[in-house]
Amino acid sequence: MEKLLIAGGAPLRGTVTISGAKNSAVALIPAAILAESTVILDNLPDLSDVAIYSELLTEFGAVVERQADQMKIDPSALRSVPMPNGNVKKLRASYYLMGALLGRFGEAVVGLPGGCNFEPRPIDQHIKGFEALGAQVSIEGGAIHIRAKELRGAKVYLDVVSVGATINLMLAAARAKGVTIIENAAKEPEIIDVATLLNSMGARIIGVGTETIRIEGVDSLHGCRHSIIPDRIQAGTYMIAAAATRGDVLVDNIIPKHLEAITAKMLELGVRIEEHDEALRVIGSEVYEPVDVKALVYPGFATDIQSPMCSLLTQTRGTSVLTDYVFSSRFKYVPELVRMGAKIKLEGRSAIIEGSPLRAAAVRATDLRAGAALVVAGLTVKSGITEITGVEYIDRGYDRLVENLAGLGAEIWRA
Ligand code: UD1
């Protein structure tokens, strides 16, 4: 079993260049299914989720070529074949195949999504949306079967603000007959990225970034070239790692506006931040004040960053409260941090964190962002070697993590 080993204690220093966003890439790749000709994606992150998605498209008959950070997807020979098992089960974001196949072929049979199951993650809002567009949906043998004689635009009110449901409905509605309105839509930057790609393919989508999205269906979509937005979650993780190690790091190739919630919290803690056009410089301090953090939908503090933030909060001189209002129990990493000496109590959807130094231990990442928390924790430990297993989760979402951290002076290696 592969492990990450960290001999922590060194302040991170230097520049890290952030790759394209995972949560965009895993939606943009299936979005290419809706086109009749080649889609080129630039600034593609090098992640196992991306590799699995490209294999999946090949299994549907697309021709996929990858070179450096570019992917070319020719979907002209793609077919909607039933895909109840295999790669679909390895990814959470395989749910986007439902909307994309439905939009292009009027039918989809896709295994229920796998990926990071840190808590039950229902897809009822996706299904409600497909049904509103005229599809019949059933779940048989662990796979979802969706079929529509004709997809027709409709008004859909999402009961919960969901990134996945918002994107899936945009995908399905882009080629439906008539106008679809999504109310209570999610506003994450990745949703804007998907709409930008679809509009470059000839779709007519307006209102993204607000809670009402209007999609006027078109008969066909064509290929285009699109550059993926920077990964704000990776960027936030390096900002946190820089602060936690009392380092000085320029986090480059990012959109600082996407990181406003985290920047604000870091300033409250006592971290110094310099803003540049496409970079943030994070300068750590010896003493940090405790803060309260509430993970919310965008533009609030991202739930995907709450776990590494928890590791940073162990470094303050008081008691902080971290509450996740998006997922109710995304705290599987807490017992692992406690093994490292953290003083954390869980109460409902909150973690109460009393600042205390961490020590080296053998710990296990139980999901992707839990892995990020343990890496940040390991980087702060001043003596001994932290051993992290579950590396396969971390590889799903962090492009060249070991190389990047080593480039900033960390002693980190795989074994
Ligand atoms: C996406 C991100 C994930 C991030 C999350 C919240 C991708 C591939 N993943 O996940 O990294 O943590 O957004 O920012 O982009 N819900 C329902 N019914 C549904 C859908 C969601 O009840 O049909 C609930 C979920 O259980 C959760 C909340 O809504 O409590 C938000 O989930 P959602 O935004 O859908 O998350 P994902 O799209 O799964």
XYZ file of C-alpha atoms and ligand atoms in Angstrom:
454
model
C 0.000 0.000 0.000
C 1.462 3.327 -1.033
C 2.212 5.850 1.721
C 3.065 9.520 1.947
C 5.827 10.283 4.419
C 6.374 13.751 5.827
C 9.209 14.996 8.016
C 7.513 18.283 8.886
C 8.587 21.453 10.596
C 10.092 23.362 7.663
C 8.354 26.629 6.761
C 7.150 26.410 3.134
C 8.827 29.021 0.933
C 8.685 29.852 -2.771
C 6.093 29.780 -5.549
C 3.521 27.127 -6.360
C 1.662 27.163 -9.670
C -1.908 25.918 -9.454
C -3.368 23.590 -12.098
C -6.852 23.623 -13.623
C -9.806 22.802 -11.386
C -10.743 19.176 -10.739
C -14.402 19.955 -10.161
C -14.519 21.794 -13.492
C -12.588 19.134 -15.399
C -14.876 16.308 -14.290
C -17.882 18.256 -15.615
C -16.276 19.675 -18.768
C -15.088 16.270 -20.012
C -18.608 14.762 -20.023
C -20.019 18.062 -21.364
C -18.064 17.311 -24.553
C -20.512 14.426 -25.155
C -23.082 17.058 -26.162
C -20.976 18.311 -29.093
C -20.943 16.869 -32.611
C -17.258 17.722 -33.184
C -13.959 18.000 -31.299
C -13.727 19.810 -27.963
C -10.267 20.874 -26.779
C -9.703 21.466 -23.065
C -6.569 23.337 -21.955
C -5.145 23.736 -18.427
C -6.255 20.190 -17.638
C -5.123 18.969 -14.193
C -3.138 15.715 -13.976
C -5.390 13.721 -11.638
C -6.620 10.164 -11.388
C -10.260 11.350 -11.646
C -9.421 12.979 -14.997
C -7.695 9.807 -16.236
C -10.715 7.686 -15.264
C -13.107 10.105 -16.971
C -11.112 10.038 -20.179
C -11.200 6.192 -20.129
C -14.939 6.346 -19.581
C -15.486 8.531 -22.637
C -13.403 6.104 -24.684
C -15.660 3.269 -23.489
C -18.603 5.221 -24.947
C -16.812 5.477 -28.306
C -15.219 8.945 -28.120
C -11.663 9.439 -29.341
C -9.657 11.054 -26.559
C -6.092 12.350 -26.960
C -4.060 13.786 -24.106
C -0.883 15.773 -24.409
C 0.636 17.655 -21.467
C -2.208 19.730 -20.003
C -4.446 19.456 -23.047
C -7.224 16.983 -23.840
C -8.888 16.625 -27.256
C -12.243 14.859 -27.246
C -13.831 13.843 -30.533
C -17.338 12.670 -29.583
C -18.618 12.201 -33.161
C -18.721 8.379 -32.939
C -19.944 8.302 -29.323
C -22.898 6.009 -28.506
C -25.099 5.758 -25.416
C -24.270 2.255 -24.222
C -25.416 1.048 -20.790
C -22.599 1.523 -18.270
C -23.863 0.040 -15.007
C -20.466 -0.918 -13.572
C -16.716 -0.405 -13.874
C -15.185 3.050 -14.039
C -18.489 4.832 -13.320
C -18.389 3.396 -9.809
C -14.953 4.878 -9.133
C -16.027 8.495 -9.477
C -18.508 10.698 -7.707
C -18.695 12.955 -10.753
C -19.736 10.107 -13.071
C -23.228 11.461 -12.353
C -22.589 14.074 -15.073
C -22.821 11.266 -17.620
C -26.545 11.174 -16.856
C -27.232 14.753 -17.914
C -24.817 14.682 -20.850
C -26.044 11.360 -22.325
C -29.659 12.345 -21.732
C -29.080 15.671 -23.490
C -27.408 14.068 -26.493
C -29.272 10.746 -26.881
C -32.434 11.045 -24.782
C -31.325 8.070 -22.694
C -28.695 6.944 -20.205
C -28.012 3.875 -18.086
C -25.260 4.708 -15.606
C -24.117 2.970 -12.412
C -24.790 4.985 -9.263
C -21.771 7.176 -8.484
C -18.877 6.145 -6.208
C -15.949 8.395 -5.210
C -15.673 10.162 -1.863
C -18.485 8.791 0.280
C -17.754 10.711 3.476
C -21.512 10.692 4.092
C -24.637 9.620 2.168
C -24.819 11.914 -0.839
C -28.285 11.729 -2.409
C -28.985 12.638 -6.041
C -32.709 13.232 -5.660
C -32.432 16.790 -6.992
C -30.729 15.578 -10.173
C -33.558 13.070 -10.676
C -36.262 15.629 -9.910
C -34.744 17.895 -12.587
C -34.534 15.165 -15.239
C -38.154 14.234 -14.547
C -39.230 17.863 -14.874
C -37.635 17.863 -18.349
C -39.854 14.910 -19.298
C -37.565 11.948 -18.547
C -38.609 8.718 -16.867
C -36.158 7.654 -14.202
C -35.801 4.331 -12.397
C -33.080 2.724 -10.299
C -32.462 -0.957 -11.055
C -29.584 -3.134 -9.943
C -27.407 -0.270 -8.696
C -27.782 1.708 -11.930
C -29.938 4.653 -12.865
C -32.026 4.299 -16.030
C -33.173 7.544 -17.639
C -35.182 7.823 -20.829
C -37.067 10.643 -22.526
C -39.029 10.542 -25.796
C -38.401 14.254 -26.035
C -36.675 16.526 -23.533
C -38.705 19.667 -22.995
C -37.610 22.804 -21.158
C -39.212 23.330 -17.736
C -38.952 25.386 -14.572
C -37.047 23.510 -11.843
C -36.713 24.722 -8.268
C -33.869 22.941 -6.447
C -34.788 22.125 -2.838
C -31.120 22.260 -1.862
C -28.387 24.319 -3.489
C -26.489 21.589 -5.322
C -23.433 21.973 -7.546
C -23.968 18.572 -9.170
C -27.703 18.995 -9.803
C -27.228 22.500 -11.241
C -24.568 21.325 -13.702
C -26.430 18.122 -14.600
C -29.569 20.093 -15.431
C -27.613 22.560 -17.574
C -26.147 19.597 -19.485
C -29.536 17.943 -20.043
C -31.325 21.194 -20.909
C -28.727 22.561 -23.353
C -30.256 20.535 -26.216
C -33.857 20.250 -24.909
C -36.800 21.830 -26.742
C -37.658 25.218 -25.261
C -36.539 27.102 -22.194
C -35.412 25.652 -18.860
C -35.186 27.813 -15.758
C -33.202 26.530 -12.766
C -34.205 28.330 -9.571
C -32.096 28.170 -6.381
C -29.123 27.207 -8.554
C -25.611 26.860 -7.127
C -23.183 29.708 -7.951
C -19.764 28.032 -7.742
C -17.120 29.230 -10.244
C -17.037 25.701 -11.725
C -20.684 26.160 -12.783
C -19.746 29.328 -14.640
C -16.879 27.403 -16.251
C -19.244 24.693 -17.524
C -21.700 27.294 -18.872
C -18.821 29.109 -20.608
C -17.827 25.882 -22.365
C -21.426 25.075 -23.328
C -21.987 28.599 -24.685
C -18.760 28.308 -26.725
C -20.271 25.076 -28.102
C -23.342 27.069 -29.221
C -25.608 26.761 -26.169
C -27.718 29.673 -24.910
C -27.271 29.909 -21.161
C -27.582 33.087 -19.115
C -27.723 33.883 -15.406
C -24.902 31.593 -14.240
C -23.380 32.911 -11.023
C -26.868 33.948 -9.824
C -29.577 31.744 -8.346
C -31.601 31.757 -11.561
C -30.146 30.154 -14.666
C -31.990 30.322 -18.012
C -31.175 27.779 -20.701
C -32.706 28.048 -24.150
C -32.315 24.642 -25.780
C -30.643 24.398 -29.201
C -30.778 21.577 -31.790
C -27.070 20.848 -31.915
C -23.776 21.845 -30.339
C -20.333 22.006 -31.928
C -16.726 21.611 -30.804
C -14.653 24.459 -29.362
C -11.516 25.182 -27.350
C -11.700 26.075 -23.673
C -9.202 26.734 -20.890
C -10.194 25.333 -17.475
C -10.291 27.767 -14.524
C -7.653 27.374 -11.785
C -8.400 25.009 -8.912
C -9.474 27.183 -5.980
C -9.469 24.202 -3.612
C -5.863 23.264 -4.353
C -4.973 26.968 -4.095
C -6.705 27.234 -0.711
C -4.909 24.133 0.528
C -1.476 25.617 -0.314
C -2.498 28.897 1.346
C -3.389 26.961 4.475
C -0.197 24.878 4.324
C 1.896 28.061 3.967
C 0.216 29.597 7.012
C 0.325 26.394 9.096
C 4.109 26.075 8.580
C 4.679 29.811 9.196
C 6.038 30.034 5.670
C 5.968 32.560 2.814
C 4.423 31.242 -0.396
C 3.236 32.830 -3.637
C 0.224 30.825 -4.810
C 0.268 31.563 -8.525
C -1.994 31.104 -11.567
C -5.222 31.599 -9.629
C -8.264 33.889 -9.591
C -7.956 35.655 -6.192
C -11.678 36.527 -6.200
C -12.526 32.802 -5.977
C -10.574 32.681 -2.700
C -12.141 35.676 -0.935
C -13.768 33.653 1.856
C -10.556 31.870 2.733
C -8.458 35.027 2.400
C -10.794 36.811 4.828
C -10.483 33.993 7.396
C -6.704 33.871 7.073
C -6.495 37.626 7.748
C -8.659 37.141 10.848
C -6.257 34.437 12.071
C -3.321 36.821 11.702
C -1.877 35.588 8.394
C -0.561 38.333 6.078
C -1.796 38.205 2.490
C -0.669 40.252 -0.509
C -3.016 40.218 -3.485
C -1.674 40.250 -7.047
C -3.629 39.984 -10.338
C -3.290 36.214 -10.624
C -1.588 35.275 -7.368
C -1.798 35.588 -3.594
C 1.278 35.769 -1.383
C 0.680 34.156 2.002
C 3.014 35.093 4.828
C 2.636 33.159 8.061
C 3.055 34.436 11.647
C 4.226 32.786 14.849
C 0.941 33.432 16.692
C -2.564 32.841 15.357
C -5.865 33.898 16.893
C -8.704 31.340 17.066
C -11.564 31.960 14.623
C -14.981 30.538 13.831
C -15.411 29.115 10.335
C -18.711 28.260 8.652
C -18.533 26.146 5.494
C -21.306 27.285 3.165
C -22.190 27.257 -0.515
C -20.229 29.691 -2.717
C -19.338 32.507 -2.153
C -19.098 31.222 1.420
C -16.143 29.276 2.810
C -15.831 26.076 0.728
C -16.677 22.784 2.447
C -13.832 21.212 0.434
C -11.395 23.402 2.375
C -12.813 22.911 5.866
C -10.685 19.824 6.575
C -7.243 21.372 5.884
C -8.523 24.512 7.661
C -9.193 22.360 10.725
C -5.512 21.370 10.739
C -4.522 25.048 10.607
C -6.897 25.828 13.488
C -4.944 23.397 15.698
C -2.129 25.960 15.445
C -3.976 28.868 17.113
C -3.714 29.989 20.734
C -7.326 29.327 21.686
C -10.543 27.560 20.781
C -12.028 27.718 17.290
C -15.357 26.378 16.016
C -15.637 24.945 12.527
C -19.159 24.208 11.279
C -20.073 22.592 7.972
C -23.504 23.705 6.730
C -23.118 21.890 3.380
C -22.411 18.330 4.559
C -23.582 17.338 8.024
C -20.842 14.859 8.952
C -17.737 15.585 6.899
C -15.424 14.986 9.852
C -14.071 11.469 9.334
C -10.559 12.918 9.422
C -10.955 14.230 12.986
C -10.067 10.953 14.805
C -6.899 10.830 12.678
C -5.945 14.381 13.680
C -6.624 13.407 17.298
C -4.087 10.553 16.871
C -1.641 13.301 15.965
C -2.325 15.095 19.250
C -5.085 17.464 18.134
C -7.653 18.454 20.748
C -10.918 18.355 18.814
C -14.454 17.567 19.979
C -17.296 16.921 17.572
C -20.715 18.361 18.347
C -23.378 17.871 15.690
C -22.109 19.454 12.496
C -19.329 21.363 14.310
C -15.764 20.626 15.335
C -14.471 22.475 18.400
C -10.738 22.824 18.104
C -8.414 23.781 20.927
C -5.015 24.908 19.684
C -2.190 22.462 20.470
C 0.988 21.282 18.744
C 0.697 18.093 16.677
C 2.983 15.055 16.757
C 3.957 12.459 14.171
C 1.722 9.388 13.810
C 0.606 6.797 11.292
C -2.753 7.990 9.952
C -5.176 7.114 7.178
C -6.887 9.401 4.664
C -10.506 8.281 4.366
C -11.364 10.637 1.503
C -9.744 13.260 -0.694
C -10.082 16.349 1.499
C -9.389 14.307 4.660
C -6.064 13.527 2.975
C -5.380 17.254 2.533
C -6.030 17.809 6.244
C -3.500 15.143 7.206
C -0.859 16.483 4.819
C -1.195 19.994 6.299
C -1.073 18.506 9.795
C 2.043 16.463 8.956
C 3.798 19.549 7.590
C 3.460 21.288 10.972
C 4.988 18.440 13.022
C 8.460 19.415 14.220
C 9.962 15.996 14.917
C 9.368 12.479 13.663
C 7.780 11.234 10.479
C 4.066 11.320 9.728
C 2.891 8.361 7.639
C -0.278 8.795 5.604
C -2.049 5.912 3.875
C -5.053 6.265 1.571
C -2.857 8.169 -0.900
C -5.155 7.119 -3.767
C -7.771 9.559 -2.438
C -5.287 12.439 -2.440
C -4.248 11.641 -6.031
C -7.858 12.133 -7.094
C -7.699 15.859 -6.471
C -4.167 17.201 -5.970
C -2.053 17.613 -9.085
C 1.659 16.901 -8.359
C 1.179 17.427 -4.623
C 4.477 15.845 -3.545
C 6.508 17.664 -6.226
C 4.852 20.986 -5.408
C 5.386 20.703 -1.662
C 8.963 19.476 -2.123
C 9.515 22.499 -4.406
C 8.439 24.690 -1.469
C 11.023 23.028 0.784
C 8.911 20.344 2.472
C 10.429 16.947 3.214
C 7.724 14.752 1.716
C 8.026 11.565 -0.299
C 6.109 8.486 -1.400
C 7.031 4.999 -0.284
C -19.724 19.069 -5.389
C -18.225 18.918 -5.444
C -17.667 18.641 -4.052
C -18.133 19.708 -3.065
C -19.640 19.891 -3.133
C -20.134 21.077 -2.310
C -17.827 18.047 -7.656
C -17.474 16.892 -8.493
N -17.901 17.831 -6.329
O -20.246 17.830 -4.921
O -16.253 18.640 -4.146
O -17.788 19.323 -1.758
O -20.050 20.117 -4.498
O -19.489 22.249 -2.710
O -17.985 19.151 -8.132
N -27.838 17.138 -2.018
C -29.084 16.560 -1.905
N -29.666 16.051 -3.040
C -29.077 16.122 -4.266
C -27.807 16.725 -4.361
C -27.213 17.225 -3.218
O -29.663 16.491 -0.816
O -29.670 15.652 -5.241
C -27.179 17.703 -0.803
C -25.867 17.005 -0.457
O -26.086 15.864 0.335
C -25.136 18.112 0.268
C -25.583 19.380 -0.464
O -26.811 19.033 -1.120
O -25.538 18.181 1.610
C -24.609 19.910 -1.494
O -24.212 18.872 -2.369
P -23.752 19.145 -3.874
O -23.506 20.607 -4.067
O -24.707 18.466 -4.776
O -22.392 18.372 -3.911
P -21.792 17.503 -5.070
O -22.255 18.008 -6.399
O -21.957 16.072 -4.748
